[in-house]
mmCIF file of C-alpha atoms in Angstrom:
data_model
loop_
_atom_site.group_PDB
_atom_site.id
_atom_site.type_symbol
_atom_site.label_atom_id
_atom_site.label_comp_id
_atom_site.label_asym_id
_atom_site.label_seq_id
_atom_site.Cartn_x
_atom_site.Cartn_y
_atom_site.Cartn_z
ATOM 1 C CA UNK A 182 -7.317 14.989 -12.229
ATOM 2 C CA UNK A 183 -9.612 13.143 -10.601
ATOM 3 C CA UNK A 184 -8.946 9.707 -9.028
ATOM 4 C CA UNK A 185 -9.249 6.539 -10.848
ATOM 5 C CA UNK A 186 -12.035 4.576 -8.677
ATOM 6 C CA UNK A 187 -13.083 2.090 -12.575
ATOM 7 C CA UNK A 188 -9.997 -0.282 -12.418
ATOM 8 C CA UNK A 189 -10.666 -1.610 -9.505
ATOM 9 C CA UNK A 190 -14.643 -1.506 -9.300
ATOM 10 C CA UNK A 191 -15.645 1.829 -7.474
ATOM 11 C CA UNK A 192 -12.431 1.300 -5.399
ATOM 12 C CA UNK A 193 -8.626 2.780 -4.998
ATOM 13 C CA UNK A 194 -5.727 1.495 -2.899
ATOM 14 C CA UNK A 195 -5.431 4.114 0.115
ATOM 15 C CA UNK A 196 -1.763 2.967 1.953
ATOM 16 C CA UNK A 197 -1.790 4.123 5.746
ATOM 17 C CA UNK A 198 1.995 5.517 6.629
ATOM 18 C CA UNK A 199 2.394 6.933 10.201
ATOM 19 C CA UNK A 200 3.679 10.210 9.438
ATOM 20 C CA UNK A 201 6.280 10.367 12.096
ATOM 21 C CA UNK A 202 7.770 7.180 12.015
ATOM 22 C CA UNK A 203 6.709 6.126 8.338
ATOM 23 C CA UNK A 204 6.068 2.993 9.196
ATOM 24 C CA UNK A 205 3.467 1.487 6.997
ATOM 25 C CA UNK A 206 0.645 0.744 9.132
ATOM 26 C CA UNK A 207 -2.276 -0.754 7.151
ATOM 27 C CA UNK A 208 -3.958 -0.656 3.609
ATOM 28 C CA UNK A 209 -7.475 -0.325 3.720
ATOM 29 C CA UNK A 210 -9.815 0.115 0.158
ATOM 30 C CA UNK A 211 -12.070 2.960 -0.640
ATOM 31 C CA UNK A 212 -14.827 4.480 -2.429
ATOM 32 C CA UNK A 213 -15.229 8.127 -3.959
ATOM 33 C CA UNK A 214 -17.315 8.195 -0.420
ATOM 34 C CA UNK A 215 -14.359 7.247 1.995
ATOM 35 C CA UNK A 216 -12.440 9.527 0.165
ATOM 36 C CA UNK A 217 -14.901 12.933 0.086
ATOM 37 C CA UNK A 218 -15.322 12.338 4.381
ATOM 38 C CA UNK A 219 -11.409 11.237 4.782
ATOM 39 C CA UNK A 220 -10.713 14.727 2.946
ATOM 40 C CA UNK A 221 -13.871 16.865 4.405
ATOM 41 C CA UNK A 222 -13.173 16.026 7.860
ATOM 42 C CA UNK A 223 -9.714 14.760 8.405
ATOM 43 C CA UNK A 224 -9.411 11.253 9.773
ATOM 44 C CA UNK A 225 -9.372 8.218 7.464
ATOM 45 C CA UNK A 226 -12.544 6.443 6.364
ATOM 46 C CA UNK A 227 -12.721 3.314 5.040
ATOM 47 C CA UNK A 228 -14.310 1.482 2.749
ATOM 48 C CA UNK A 229 -15.219 -2.508 4.005
ATOM 49 C CA UNK A 230 -15.307 -4.780 0.996
ATOM 50 C CA UNK A 231 -16.275 -7.304 3.385
ATOM 51 C CA UNK A 232 -19.221 -5.605 5.284
ATOM 52 C CA UNK A 233 -19.950 -3.420 1.842
ATOM 53 C CA UNK A 234 -20.363 -0.154 3.851
ATOM 54 C CA UNK A 235 -18.500 2.800 4.744
ATOM 55 C CA UNK A 236 -16.089 2.405 7.363
ATOM 56 C CA UNK A 237 -14.832 5.302 10.151
ATOM 57 C CA UNK A 238 -11.072 3.371 11.454
ATOM 58 C CA UNK A 239 -11.411 4.093 15.506
ATOM 59 C CA UNK A 240 -15.182 4.258 14.995
ATOM 60 C CA UNK A 241 -15.533 1.747 17.298
ATOM 61 C CA UNK A 242 -11.586 1.665 19.152
ATOM 62 C CA UNK A 243 -11.387 4.894 19.026
ATOM 63 C CA UNK A 244 -8.380 4.481 17.487
ATOM 64 C CA UNK A 245 -8.693 6.905 14.639
ATOM 65 C CA UNK A 246 -6.276 7.934 12.059
ATOM 66 C CA UNK A 247 -5.329 12.203 11.997
ATOM 67 C CA UNK A 248 -4.670 12.524 8.199
ATOM 68 C CA UNK A 249 -1.368 14.782 7.655
ATOM 69 C CA UNK A 250 -1.159 14.979 4.119
ATOM 70 C CA UNK A 251 -2.622 12.646 1.435
ATOM 71 C CA UNK A 252 -0.173 12.391 -2.164
ATOM 72 C CA UNK A 253 -1.571 9.365 -4.937
ATOM 73 C CA UNK A 254 0.659 7.710 -7.635
ATOM 74 C CA UNK A 255 0.939 8.013 -11.176
ATOM 75 C CA UNK A 256 -1.844 6.555 -12.793
ATOM 76 C CA UNK A 257 -4.717 7.819 -10.005
ATOM 77 C CA UNK A 258 -5.538 4.415 -8.093
ATOM 78 C CA UNK A 259 -3.667 4.968 -5.351
ATOM 79 C CA UNK A 260 -3.233 7.162 -2.268
ATOM 80 C CA UNK A 261 -0.515 7.113 0.378
ATOM 81 C CA UNK A 262 -2.255 8.608 3.321
ATOM 82 C CA UNK A 263 0.318 9.776 6.226
ATOM 83 C CA UNK A 264 -1.611 10.190 9.723
ATOM 84 C CA UNK A 265 -0.913 10.397 13.368
ATOM 85 C CA UNK A 266 -2.814 7.709 14.741
ATOM 86 C CA UNK A 267 -4.363 7.935 17.984
ATOM 87 C CA UNK A 268 -4.711 4.477 20.098
ATOM 88 C CA UNK A 269 -2.101 2.356 20.777
ATOM 89 C CA UNK A 270 -2.158 0.840 17.515
ATOM 90 C CA UNK A 271 -4.518 0.733 14.000
ATOM 91 C CA UNK A 272 -4.813 -3.047 14.349
ATOM 92 C CA UNK A 273 -7.215 -5.357 15.534
ATOM 93 C CA UNK A 274 -5.816 -7.986 16.963
ATOM 94 C CA UNK A 275 -3.703 -5.479 19.195
ATOM 95 C CA UNK A 276 -0.233 -4.546 16.926
ATOM 96 C CA UNK A 277 1.043 -1.178 16.052
ATOM 97 C CA UNK A 278 0.705 -1.991 11.881
ATOM 98 C CA UNK A 279 -1.508 -4.704 10.401
ATOM 99 C CA UNK A 280 1.756 -5.456 8.902
ATOM 100 C CA UNK A 281 2.765 -7.814 11.936
ATOM 101 C CA UNK A 282 3.849 -11.452 10.451
ATOM 102 C CA UNK A 283 7.741 -10.889 8.168
ATOM 103 C CA UNK A 284 8.660 -14.326 6.389
ATOM 104 C CA UNK A 285 11.273 -15.725 7.532
ATOM 105 C CA UNK A 286 12.633 -19.264 5.818
ATOM 106 C CA UNK A 287 9.599 -19.538 4.296
ATOM 107 C CA UNK A 288 7.392 -18.892 7.019
ATOM 108 C CA UNK A 289 5.087 -15.918 8.110
ATOM 109 C CA UNK A 290 6.522 -15.197 11.582
ATOM 110 C CA UNK A 291 5.165 -12.566 14.093
ATOM 111 C CA UNK A 292 8.030 -10.257 14.867
ATOM 112 C CA UNK A 293 6.068 -7.811 17.129
ATOM 113 C CA UNK A 294 4.720 -7.679 19.807
ATOM 114 C CA UNK A 295 1.229 -5.902 21.184
ATOM 115 C CA UNK A 296 0.496 -2.677 22.503
ATOM 116 C CA UNK A 297 -2.977 -3.667 24.155
ATOM 117 C CA UNK A 298 -5.300 -5.859 24.202
ATOM 118 C CA UNK A 299 -7.637 -6.477 21.413
ATOM 119 C CA UNK A 300 -10.118 -8.290 23.890
ATOM 120 C CA UNK A 301 -10.188 -5.268 25.861
ATOM 121 C CA UNK A 302 -11.442 -2.951 23.459
ATOM 122 C CA UNK A 303 -13.187 -4.360 20.601
ATOM 123 C CA UNK A 304 -14.565 -6.451 22.741
ATOM 124 C CA UNK A 305 -13.298 -9.948 21.339
ATOM 125 C CA UNK A 306 -15.358 -8.897 18.284
ATOM 126 C CA UNK A 307 -13.191 -7.696 15.698
ATOM 127 C CA UNK B 177 -1.082 -20.014 7.210
ATOM 128 C CA UNK B 178 0.013 -18.660 3.642
ATOM 129 C CA UNK B 179 -1.382 -15.257 1.991
ATOM 130 C CA UNK B 180 -4.985 -15.072 0.873
ATOM 131 C CA UNK B 181 -4.546 -14.403 -3.238
ATOM 132 C CA UNK B 182 -9.006 -15.390 -3.491
ATOM 133 C CA UNK B 183 -10.032 -12.339 -1.757
ATOM 134 C CA UNK B 184 -9.399 -10.496 -4.847
ATOM 135 C CA UNK B 185 -9.064 -12.450 -7.571
ATOM 136 C CA UNK B 186 -5.171 -14.065 -7.407
ATOM 137 C CA UNK B 187 -3.996 -11.323 -6.136
ATOM 138 C CA UNK B 188 -2.481 -9.379 -3.229
ATOM 139 C CA UNK B 189 -1.510 -6.158 -2.886
ATOM 140 C CA UNK B 190 1.842 -5.401 -2.301
ATOM 141 C CA UNK B 191 3.555 -2.153 -0.635
ATOM 142 C CA UNK B 192 7.000 -1.275 -1.770
ATOM 143 C CA UNK B 193 8.684 0.375 1.502
ATOM 144 C CA UNK B 194 12.344 2.188 0.477
ATOM 145 C CA UNK B 195 14.623 -0.063 2.546
ATOM 146 C CA UNK B 196 16.788 3.535 3.639
ATOM 147 C CA UNK B 197 14.536 5.998 3.327
ATOM 148 C CA UNK B 198 11.254 4.499 4.665
ATOM 149 C CA UNK B 199 9.078 6.846 1.381
ATOM 150 C CA UNK B 200 6.692 4.130 -0.081
ATOM 151 C CA UNK B 201 7.381 3.907 -3.788
ATOM 152 C CA UNK B 202 5.080 2.135 -5.320
ATOM 153 C CA UNK B 203 2.153 -0.278 -5.319
ATOM 154 C CA UNK B 204 1.253 -2.434 -7.074
ATOM 155 C CA UNK B 205 0.001 -6.140 -7.388
ATOM 156 C CA UNK B 206 1.170 -9.762 -7.126
ATOM 157 C CA UNK B 207 -0.635 -13.595 -7.799
ATOM 158 C CA UNK B 208 1.025 -16.681 -6.401
ATOM 159 C CA UNK B 209 3.615 -16.854 -9.775
ATOM 160 C CA UNK B 210 5.190 -12.588 -9.384
ATOM 161 C CA UNK B 211 5.050 -13.897 -4.814
ATOM 162 C CA UNK B 212 6.755 -16.840 -5.509
ATOM 163 C CA UNK B 213 9.379 -15.684 -7.643
ATOM 164 C CA UNK B 214 9.923 -12.306 -6.223
ATOM 165 C CA UNK B 215 10.428 -14.796 -2.724
ATOM 166 C CA UNK B 216 12.740 -17.100 -4.861
ATOM 167 C CA UNK B 217 15.284 -14.203 -6.872
ATOM 168 C CA UNK B 218 14.802 -11.878 -4.284
ATOM 169 C CA UNK B 219 13.838 -9.333 -6.669
ATOM 170 C CA UNK B 220 10.293 -7.467 -6.490
ATOM 171 C CA UNK B 221 7.673 -9.456 -9.609
ATOM 172 C CA UNK B 222 4.902 -8.067 -10.071
ATOM 173 C CA UNK B 223 0.893 -8.820 -11.826
ATOM 174 C CA UNK B 224 0.488 -6.485 -14.492
ATOM 175 C CA UNK B 225 -3.130 -6.500 -14.946
ATOM 176 C CA UNK B 226 -3.192 -4.477 -18.397
ATOM 177 C CA UNK B 227 -1.017 -6.202 -19.685
ATOM 178 C CA UNK B 228 -2.094 -9.499 -17.589
ATOM 179 C CA UNK B 229 1.162 -10.585 -17.337
ATOM 180 C CA UNK B 230 4.357 -11.149 -14.790
ATOM 181 C CA UNK B 231 6.171 -8.262 -15.037
ATOM 182 C CA UNK B 232 9.536 -8.119 -13.677
ATOM 183 C CA UNK B 233 10.143 -4.933 -11.559
ATOM 184 C CA UNK B 234 13.284 -2.866 -14.123
ATOM 185 C CA UNK B 235 12.823 -5.372 -16.661
ATOM 186 C CA UNK B 236 13.765 -2.768 -19.634
ATOM 187 C CA UNK B 237 15.043 -0.062 -17.139
ATOM 188 C CA UNK B 238 17.211 -2.194 -15.593
ATOM 189 C CA UNK B 239 15.225 -0.068 -11.835
ATOM 190 C CA UNK B 240 14.903 -3.190 -10.563
ATOM 191 C CA UNK B 241 14.005 -3.825 -6.663
ATOM 192 C CA UNK B 242 15.950 -6.055 -4.137
ATOM 193 C CA UNK B 243 13.820 -7.063 -1.760
ATOM 194 C CA UNK B 244 15.055 -6.943 2.098
ATOM 195 C CA UNK B 245 11.948 -7.766 3.509
ATOM 196 C CA UNK B 246 8.939 -8.859 3.361
ATOM 197 C CA UNK B 247 5.407 -8.155 5.751
ATOM 198 C CA UNK B 248 1.793 -9.184 5.305
ATOM 199 C CA UNK B 249 -0.976 -8.042 7.838
ATOM 200 C CA UNK B 250 -4.109 -9.632 9.792
ATOM 201 C CA UNK B 251 -5.761 -10.809 6.970
ATOM 202 C CA UNK B 252 -2.834 -11.442 4.436
ATOM 203 C CA UNK B 253 -4.106 -10.111 1.951
ATOM 204 C CA UNK B 254 -0.972 -7.563 2.244
ATOM 205 C CA UNK B 255 2.065 -7.058 1.580
ATOM 206 C CA UNK B 256 4.766 -4.895 2.657
ATOM 207 C CA UNK B 257 8.077 -5.205 0.605
ATOM 208 C CA UNK B 258 11.335 -3.213 1.672
ATOM 209 C CA UNK B 259 13.375 -2.890 -0.855
ATOM 210 C CA UNK B 260 16.333 -1.275 -2.269
ATOM 211 C CA UNK B 261 15.878 0.597 -5.540
ATOM 212 C CA UNK B 262 18.728 0.014 -7.662
ATOM 213 C CA UNK B 263 18.271 2.702 -10.677
ATOM 214 C CA UNK B 264 17.234 6.802 -10.028
ATOM 215 C CA UNK B 265 13.632 5.844 -9.666
ATOM 216 C CA UNK B 266 11.011 3.751 -9.653
ATOM 217 C CA UNK B 267 8.339 6.435 -11.341
ATOM 218 C CA UNK B 268 8.146 5.501 -14.961
ATOM 219 C CA UNK B 269 6.990 8.848 -15.053
ATOM 220 C CA UNK B 270 11.070 9.589 -14.228
ATOM 221 C CA UNK B 271 10.090 10.165 -10.586
ATOM 222 C CA UNK B 272 11.723 8.752 -7.474
ATOM 223 C CA UNK B 273 8.111 7.536 -5.991
ATOM 224 C CA UNK B 274 4.565 6.925 -7.927
ATOM 225 C CA UNK B 275 3.861 8.708 -4.763
ATOM 226 C CA UNK B 276 4.411 12.295 -5.894
ATOM 227 C CA UNK B 277 0.875 14.405 -6.439
ATOM 228 C CA UNK B 278 -0.271 15.492 -2.736
ATOM 229 C CA UNK B 279 -4.096 16.998 -2.586
ATOM 230 C CA UNK B 280 -3.151 20.611 -1.383
ATOM 231 C CA UNK B 281 -6.399 23.185 -1.437
ATOM 232 C CA UNK B 282 -8.560 20.380 -3.335
ATOM 233 C CA UNK B 283 -6.555 19.553 -5.463
ATOM 234 C CA UNK B 284 -3.260 16.821 -6.968
ATOM 235 C CA UNK B 285 -0.082 18.881 -7.825
ATOM 236 C CA UNK B 286 3.013 17.774 -8.800
ATOM 237 C CA UNK B 287 5.210 18.760 -6.158
ATOM 238 C CA UNK B 288 8.481 16.016 -7.087
ATOM 239 C CA UNK B 289 11.191 16.971 -9.321
ATOM 240 C CA UNK B 290 11.826 14.371 -12.175
ATOM 241 C CA UNK B 291 15.455 11.764 -10.792
ATOM 242 C CA UNK B 292 15.542 11.514 -14.341
ATOM 243 C CA UNK B 293 14.330 11.470 -17.911
ATOM 244 C CA UNK B 294 11.838 8.226 -18.800
ATOM 245 C CA UNK B 295 12.667 8.796 -22.774
ATOM 246 C CA UNK B 296 16.227 8.124 -22.240
ATOM 247 C CA UNK B 297 14.889 4.508 -20.714
ATOM 248 C CA UNK B 298 12.085 4.025 -21.454
ATOM 249 C CA UNK B 299 12.184 5.508 -24.879
ATOM 250 C CA UNK B 300 8.750 7.320 -24.684
ATOM 251 C CA UNK B 301 7.258 4.113 -24.461
ATOM 252 C CA UNK B 302 5.242 3.845 -20.771
#
């Protein structure tokens, strides 16, 4: 039984969930190589669609994701990865979770507070 | 501020999380129309890539997903939807969550027990 990388052009969706709090932190994509690296190294590694290359999460920020559990879904084209997130947040905009905007009265409103200053970590780069 | 439906051919990823337990139940896709229906009706509606049409989750099984909260991520191409799941499970294979297989020693193993008999609900159809 192997993951179905063919359905979405070589990629599966990877949902990253905090193993402790249960909060969903981000959604990324993995190709076969990124998945293999994730399993072998124990650190979540994605495939960046915009940069078209592997992307070790936390490579520049140090905010790595330590893999605690990996599940897949019924049709084998999505992953649910429980992690311990190193550092104050996974989002390059300075938040604990990338899901920091909520729909409120038809508009997206930021409800979280930043947990770190992204400029001090990424030096203005996203 | 609007969702970015263009990045993935008209679709955004929708992660469905149980509002009570925090368990991630499934991952689906929404086009603009599915998202609009989800917001307007309060029931999660997806776009089925295989059937190429809108898909009200629970249309045949009755296992609808009542929307409690909708969040989006930093680049506006994924949704995190917290729901109350009506019925014993969201997975058409008879499980509470579609993520019922976990990686264990390099193999995918089913760790959950079925919460209902899919044949009695779907009549053998998936």
